[in-house]
Structure formats: structure tokens, C-alpha cells
Tab-separated table of N, CA and C in Angstrom:
chain	number	residue	atom	x	y	z
A	6	UNK	N	0.827	-1.187	0.000
A	6	UNK	CA	0.000	0.000	0.000
A	6	UNK	C	0.875	1.256	0.000
A	7	UNK	N	1.933	1.262	0.802
A	7	UNK	CA	2.833	2.401	0.851
A	7	UNK	C	3.466	2.645	-0.515
A	8	UNK	N	3.906	1.569	-1.167
A	8	UNK	CA	4.527	1.702	-2.481
A	8	UNK	C	3.522	2.245	-3.494
A	9	UNK	N	2.288	1.775	-3.408
A	9	UNK	CA	1.252	2.251	-4.315
A	9	UNK	C	0.985	3.737	-4.095
A	10	UNK	N	0.925	4.163	-2.822
A	10	UNK	CA	0.721	5.576	-2.528
A	10	UNK	C	1.881	6.406	-3.052
A	11	UNK	N	3.084	5.911	-2.884
A	11	UNK	CA	4.257	6.632	-3.364
A	11	UNK	C	4.208	6.777	-4.881
A	12	UNK	N	3.838	5.706	-5.566
A	12	UNK	CA	3.751	5.760	-7.024
A	12	UNK	C	2.697	6.766	-7.455
A	13	UNK	N	1.566	6.791	-6.756
A	13	UNK	CA	0.519	7.751	-7.089
A	13	UNK	C	1.019	9.175	-6.886
A	14	UNK	N	1.762	9.395	-5.802
A	14	UNK	CA	2.280	10.736	-5.548
A	14	UNK	C	3.265	11.153	-6.622
A	15	UNK	N	4.115	10.242	-7.046
A	15	UNK	CA	5.075	10.567	-8.095
A	15	UNK	C	4.363	10.875	-9.404
A	16	UNK	N	3.266	10.172	-9.670
A	16	UNK	CA	2.503	10.426	-10.886
A	16	UNK	C	1.821	11.793	-10.818
A	17	UNK	N	1.385	12.194	-9.632
A	17	UNK	CA	0.668	13.455	-9.480
A	17	UNK	C	1.612	14.651	-9.377
A	18	UNK	N	2.845	14.390	-9.058
A	18	UNK	CA	3.787	15.490	-8.906
A	18	UNK	C	4.046	16.105	-10.275
A	19	UNK	N	3.928	17.394	-10.350
A	19	UNK	CA	4.133	18.071	-11.622
A	19	UNK	C	5.204	19.142	-11.437
A	20	UNK	N	6.194	19.083	-12.302
A	20	UNK	CA	7.242	20.105	-12.256
A	20	UNK	C	6.923	21.166	-13.299
A	21	UNK	N	6.956	22.409	-12.883
A	21	UNK	CA	6.667	23.513	-13.776
A	21	UNK	C	7.898	24.413	-13.865
A	22	UNK	N	8.152	24.906	-15.040
A	22	UNK	CA	9.274	25.805	-15.240
A	22	UNK	C	8.877	27.210	-14.795
A	23	UNK	N	9.723	27.848	-13.999
A	23	UNK	CA	9.492	29.239	-13.627
A	23	UNK	C	10.145	30.129	-14.663
A	24	UNK	N	9.942	31.410	-14.532
A	24	UNK	CA	10.530	32.347	-15.490
A	24	UNK	C	12.049	32.317	-15.444
A	25	UNK	N	12.620	31.902	-14.313
A	25	UNK	CA	14.077	31.822	-14.205
A	25	UNK	C	14.618	30.513	-14.774
A	26	UNK	N	13.734	29.595	-15.152
A	26	UNK	CA	14.164	28.317	-15.690
A	26	UNK	C	14.267	27.226	-14.644
A	27	UNK	N	14.144	27.576	-13.368
A	27	UNK	CA	14.210	26.566	-12.315
A	27	UNK	C	12.885	25.809	-12.253
A	28	UNK	N	12.971	24.529	-11.978
A	28	UNK	CA	11.764	23.717	-11.859
A	28	UNK	C	11.246	23.776	-10.425
A	29	UNK	N	9.938	23.758	-10.304
A	29	UNK	CA	9.290	23.739	-9.000
A	29	UNK	C	8.253	22.630	-9.014
A	30	UNK	N	8.352	21.710	-8.056
A	30	UNK	CA	7.411	20.605	-7.986
A	30	UNK	C	6.204	20.968	-7.151
A	31	UNK	N	5.115	20.300	-7.413
A	31	UNK	CA	3.876	20.535	-6.685
A	31	UNK	C	3.285	19.195	-6.265
A	32	UNK	N	3.029	19.045	-5.001
A	32	UNK	CA	2.419	17.824	-4.473
A	32	UNK	C	0.916	18.056	-4.432
A	33	UNK	N	0.186	17.222	-5.151
A	33	UNK	CA	-1.257	17.428	-5.254
A	33	UNK	C	-2.064	16.570	-4.294
A	34	UNK	N	-1.617	15.386	-3.988
A	34	UNK	CA	-2.372	14.507	-3.098
A	34	UNK	C	-1.411	13.676	-2.268
A	35	UNK	N	-1.654	13.647	-0.970
A	35	UNK	CA	-0.905	12.759	-0.086
A	35	UNK	C	-1.826	12.401	1.062
A	36	UNK	N	-1.967	11.121	1.329
A	36	UNK	CA	-2.828	10.694	2.428
A	36	UNK	C	-2.274	9.428	3.057
A	37	UNK	N	-2.396	9.360	4.356
A	37	UNK	CA	-2.067	8.162	5.117
A	37	UNK	C	-3.315	7.838	5.942
A	38	UNK	N	-3.770	6.607	5.860
A	38	UNK	CA	-4.979	6.239	6.601
A	38	UNK	C	-4.785	6.461	8.098
A	39	UNK	N	-5.888	6.718	8.779
A	39	UNK	CA	-5.834	7.000	10.228
A	39	UNK	C	-5.095	5.911	10.992
A	40	UNK	N	-5.371	4.662	10.671
A	40	UNK	CA	-4.744	3.575	11.441
A	40	UNK	C	-3.244	3.457	11.197
A	41	UNK	N	-2.748	4.084	10.118
A	41	UNK	CA	-1.318	4.036	9.806
A	41	UNK	C	-0.575	5.302	10.203
A	42	UNK	N	-1.295	6.287	10.732
A	42	UNK	CA	-0.640	7.536	11.128
A	42	UNK	C	0.202	7.313	12.371
A	43	UNK	N	1.256	8.077	12.463
A	43	UNK	CA	2.149	7.966	13.611
A	43	UNK	C	3.217	6.901	13.448
A	44	UNK	N	3.256	6.265	12.306
A	44	UNK	CA	4.245	5.209	12.044
A	44	UNK	C	5.420	5.705	11.206
A	45	UNK	N	5.382	6.966	10.830
A	45	UNK	CA	6.462	7.518	10.024
A	45	UNK	C	6.263	7.369	8.525
A	46	UNK	N	5.118	6.848	8.104
A	46	UNK	CA	4.887	6.635	6.673
A	46	UNK	C	4.800	7.944	5.906
A	47	UNK	N	4.100	8.921	6.467
A	47	UNK	CA	3.975	10.217	5.799
A	47	UNK	C	5.327	10.870	5.604
A	48	UNK	N	6.161	10.810	6.624
A	48	UNK	CA	7.507	11.395	6.526
A	48	UNK	C	8.334	10.679	5.467
A	49	UNK	N	8.220	9.364	5.425
A	49	UNK	CA	8.961	8.588	4.428
A	49	UNK	C	8.478	8.905	3.014
A	50	UNK	N	7.165	9.028	2.841
A	50	UNK	CA	6.627	9.378	1.523
A	50	UNK	C	7.109	10.761	1.094
A	51	UNK	N	7.062	11.716	2.012
A	51	UNK	CA	7.509	13.074	1.690
A	51	UNK	C	8.993	13.091	1.352
A	52	UNK	N	9.780	12.346	2.104
A	52	UNK	CA	11.221	12.295	1.824
A	52	UNK	C	11.458	11.713	0.430
A	53	UNK	N	10.733	10.655	0.097
A	53	UNK	CA	10.885	10.037	-1.230
A	53	UNK	C	10.491	11.024	-2.331
A	54	UNK	N	9.430	11.787	-2.109
A	54	UNK	CA	9.013	12.788	-3.094
A	54	UNK	C	10.063	13.882	-3.245
A	55	UNK	N	10.649	14.298	-2.133
A	55	UNK	CA	11.679	15.334	-2.180
A	55	UNK	C	12.908	14.852	-2.938
A	56	UNK	N	13.308	13.621	-2.689
A	56	UNK	CA	14.453	13.050	-3.407
A	56	UNK	C	14.139	12.966	-4.900
A	57	UNK	N	12.956	12.476	-5.227
A	57	UNK	CA	12.546	12.367	-6.626
A	57	UNK	C	12.546	13.745	-7.295
A	58	UNK	N	11.987	14.742	-6.608
A	58	UNK	CA	11.931	16.094	-7.159
A	58	UNK	C	13.332	16.638	-7.411
A	59	UNK	N	14.240	16.403	-6.481
A	59	UNK	CA	15.622	16.851	-6.663
A	59	UNK	C	16.251	16.159	-7.869
A	60	UNK	N	16.005	14.865	-8.011
A	60	UNK	CA	16.541	14.119	-9.151
A	60	UNK	C	16.009	14.664	-10.478
A	61	UNK	N	14.805	15.237	-10.441
A	61	UNK	CA	14.200	15.810	-11.642
A	61	UNK	C	14.615	17.262	-11.851
A	62	UNK	N	15.465	17.774	-10.957
A	62	UNK	CA	15.962	19.135	-11.104
A	62	UNK	C	15.109	20.208	-10.460
A	63	UNK	N	14.200	19.822	-9.581
A	63	UNK	CA	13.346	20.807	-8.920
A	63	UNK	C	14.113	21.529	-7.810
A	64	UNK	N	13.898	22.841	-7.735
A	64	UNK	CA	14.526	23.653	-6.706
A	64	UNK	C	13.666	23.763	-5.458
A	65	UNK	N	12.370	23.454	-5.599
A	65	UNK	CA	11.461	23.554	-4.460
A	65	UNK	C	10.230	22.688	-4.702
A	66	UNK	N	9.481	22.481	-3.634
A	66	UNK	CA	8.195	21.781	-3.695
A	66	UNK	C	7.153	22.657	-3.018
A	67	UNK	N	5.942	22.604	-3.518
A	67	UNK	CA	4.856	23.342	-2.887
A	67	UNK	C	3.636	22.441	-2.752
A	68	UNK	N	2.750	22.839	-1.843
A	68	UNK	CA	1.518	22.090	-1.602
A	68	UNK	C	0.494	23.012	-0.981
A	69	UNK	N	-0.742	22.567	-0.977
A	69	UNK	CA	-1.842	23.301	-0.365
A	69	UNK	C	-2.602	22.325	0.518
A	70	UNK	N	-2.951	22.748	1.723
A	70	UNK	CA	-3.757	21.915	2.603
A	70	UNK	C	-4.749	22.784	3.366
A	71	UNK	N	-5.905	22.214	3.645
A	71	UNK	CA	-6.910	22.896	4.455
A	71	UNK	C	-7.037	22.209	5.812
A	72	UNK	N	-6.071	21.395	6.149
A	72	UNK	CA	-6.073	20.653	7.404
A	72	UNK	C	-4.958	21.203	8.299
A	73	UNK	N	-5.326	21.762	9.442
A	73	UNK	CA	-4.311	22.362	10.313
A	73	UNK	C	-3.344	21.309	10.848
A	74	UNK	N	-3.812	20.081	11.093
A	74	UNK	CA	-2.921	19.015	11.547
A	74	UNK	C	-1.897	18.683	10.461
A	75	UNK	N	-2.336	18.676	9.202
A	75	UNK	CA	-1.413	18.424	8.095
A	75	UNK	C	-0.415	19.572	7.972
A	76	UNK	N	-0.869	20.812	8.145
A	76	UNK	CA	0.035	21.955	8.083
A	76	UNK	C	1.107	21.848	9.162
A	77	UNK	N	0.728	21.401	10.343
A	77	UNK	CA	1.698	21.193	11.425
A	77	UNK	C	2.687	20.106	11.039
A	78	UNK	N	2.190	19.023	10.463
A	78	UNK	CA	3.049	17.934	9.995
A	78	UNK	C	4.065	18.457	8.974
A	79	UNK	N	3.594	19.204	7.966
A	79	UNK	CA	4.497	19.722	6.937
A	79	UNK	C	5.496	20.720	7.528
A	80	UNK	N	5.070	21.495	8.498
A	80	UNK	CA	5.987	22.440	9.158
A	80	UNK	C	7.140	21.702	9.825
A	81	UNK	N	6.848	20.572	10.418
A	81	UNK	CA	7.910	19.768	11.040
A	81	UNK	C	8.906	19.264	10.000
A	82	UNK	N	8.456	19.156	8.753
A	82	UNK	CA	9.333	18.722	7.658
A	82	UNK	C	9.993	19.914	6.963
A	83	UNK	N	9.915	21.088	7.593
A	83	UNK	CA	10.576	22.316	7.115
A	83	UNK	C	9.849	22.999	5.963
A	84	UNK	N	8.563	22.692	5.757
A	84	UNK	CA	7.765	23.459	4.812
A	84	UNK	C	7.311	24.713	5.545
A	85	UNK	N	7.227	25.813	4.832
A	85	UNK	CA	6.798	27.052	5.466
A	85	UNK	C	5.530	27.561	4.778
A	86	UNK	N	4.657	28.096	5.574
A	86	UNK	CA	3.422	28.667	5.041
A	86	UNK	C	3.750	30.013	4.409
A	87	UNK	N	3.483	30.148	3.127
A	87	UNK	CA	3.752	31.400	2.434
A	87	UNK	C	2.487	32.234	2.285
A	88	UNK	N	1.347	31.588	2.537
A	88	UNK	CA	0.072	32.298	2.471
A	88	UNK	C	-0.973	31.482	3.206
A	89	UNK	N	-1.901	32.178	3.838
A	89	UNK	CA	-3.032	31.523	4.486
A	89	UNK	C	-4.296	32.260	4.088
A	90	UNK	N	-5.331	31.507	3.805
A	90	UNK	CA	-6.635	32.090	3.524
A	90	UNK	C	-7.602	31.549	4.563
A	91	UNK	N	-8.221	32.448	5.285
A	91	UNK	CA	-9.177	32.062	6.322
A	91	UNK	C	-10.586	32.137	5.754
A	92	UNK	N	-11.306	31.035	5.888
A	92	UNK	CA	-12.701	30.986	5.459
A	92	UNK	C	-13.550	30.725	6.701
A	93	UNK	N	-14.852	30.807	6.594
A	93	UNK	CA	-15.687	30.530	7.764
A	93	UNK	C	-15.543	29.097	8.293
A	94	UNK	N	-15.124	28.175	7.440
A	94	UNK	CA	-15.063	26.771	7.865
A	94	UNK	C	-13.659	26.222	8.054
A	95	UNK	N	-12.640	26.886	7.502
A	95	UNK	CA	-11.282	26.358	7.623
A	95	UNK	C	-10.250	27.418	7.254
A	96	UNK	N	-9.000	27.062	7.443
A	96	UNK	CA	-7.882	27.876	6.975
A	96	UNK	C	-7.141	27.064	5.935
A	97	UNK	N	-6.870	27.684	4.805
A	97	UNK	CA	-6.142	27.031	3.725
A	97	UNK	C	-4.688	27.514	3.803
A	98	UNK	N	-3.772	26.558	3.853
A	98	UNK	CA	-2.339	26.854	3.968
A	98	UNK	C	-1.666	26.571	2.624
A	99	UNK	N	-0.949	27.559	2.107
A	99	UNK	CA	-0.110	27.391	0.929
A	99	UNK	C	1.312	27.284	1.456
A	100	UNK	N	1.966	26.149	1.198
A	100	UNK	CA	3.259	25.864	1.821
A	100	UNK	C	4.303	25.524	0.760
A	101	UNK	N	5.557	25.816	1.089
A	101	UNK	CA	6.656	25.540	0.167
A	101	UNK	C	7.910	25.152	0.933
A	102	UNK	N	8.806	24.479	0.231
A	102	UNK	CA	10.090	24.093	0.803
A	102	UNK	C	11.131	24.143	-0.292
A	103	UNK	N	12.247	24.832	-0.005
A	103	UNK	CA	13.380	24.809	-0.919
A	103	UNK	C	14.116	23.494	-0.748
A	104	UNK	N	14.519	22.894	-1.843
A	104	UNK	CA	15.207	21.608	-1.785
A	104	UNK	C	16.713	21.791	-1.867
């Protein structure tokens, strides 16, 4: 299951060229089931994505989450919130990490 999730993440990761020519990766979907949380799987998946992105020449990775627990998780992995949008029902975090 972990390998399948990793493969899905690699398929969803899209590198876009910036005006400077540097590539920037974007993580679109990442999920770990509740019963598997706390086992380090999310950290391992993120590390694998970061390594893959670096191998593809990406200078950074970005993601968006509306889950404050996920934002805390990504912060522990050195992602920083570059923007937050507060809505009546949630806060949306736009996060990035230089590789």
C-alpha cells in the first residue's frame, strides 16, 4: 500500500518551469490512513518525493492543505506557510520548501 501511494504521488507530482528556468514541484495529493498515522509513513513518503523532485531538477516543492494538523506535519518537515486564507469553515495553507 505504501509503495502504491508513493507511485501515485510521483505520478501526481508536476514540475513547472518558472521564469528563471528553475523547476518547482507541486504535491497534489498525499494521504495516510488514520490507522497508519504515527508510524512515520507520511515522513517517508515526503522524503521520497523530495528526493525524486531533486533528481528531476526541482529547486522547491509546494503544496496546499486545508487541514491544520497536516500543516503542522508539513511544518515539522521544514515546509513554510507562504500564504493563508481564512474561510468561515477552515484555513487554507499554501506551503513551500526549498530543496
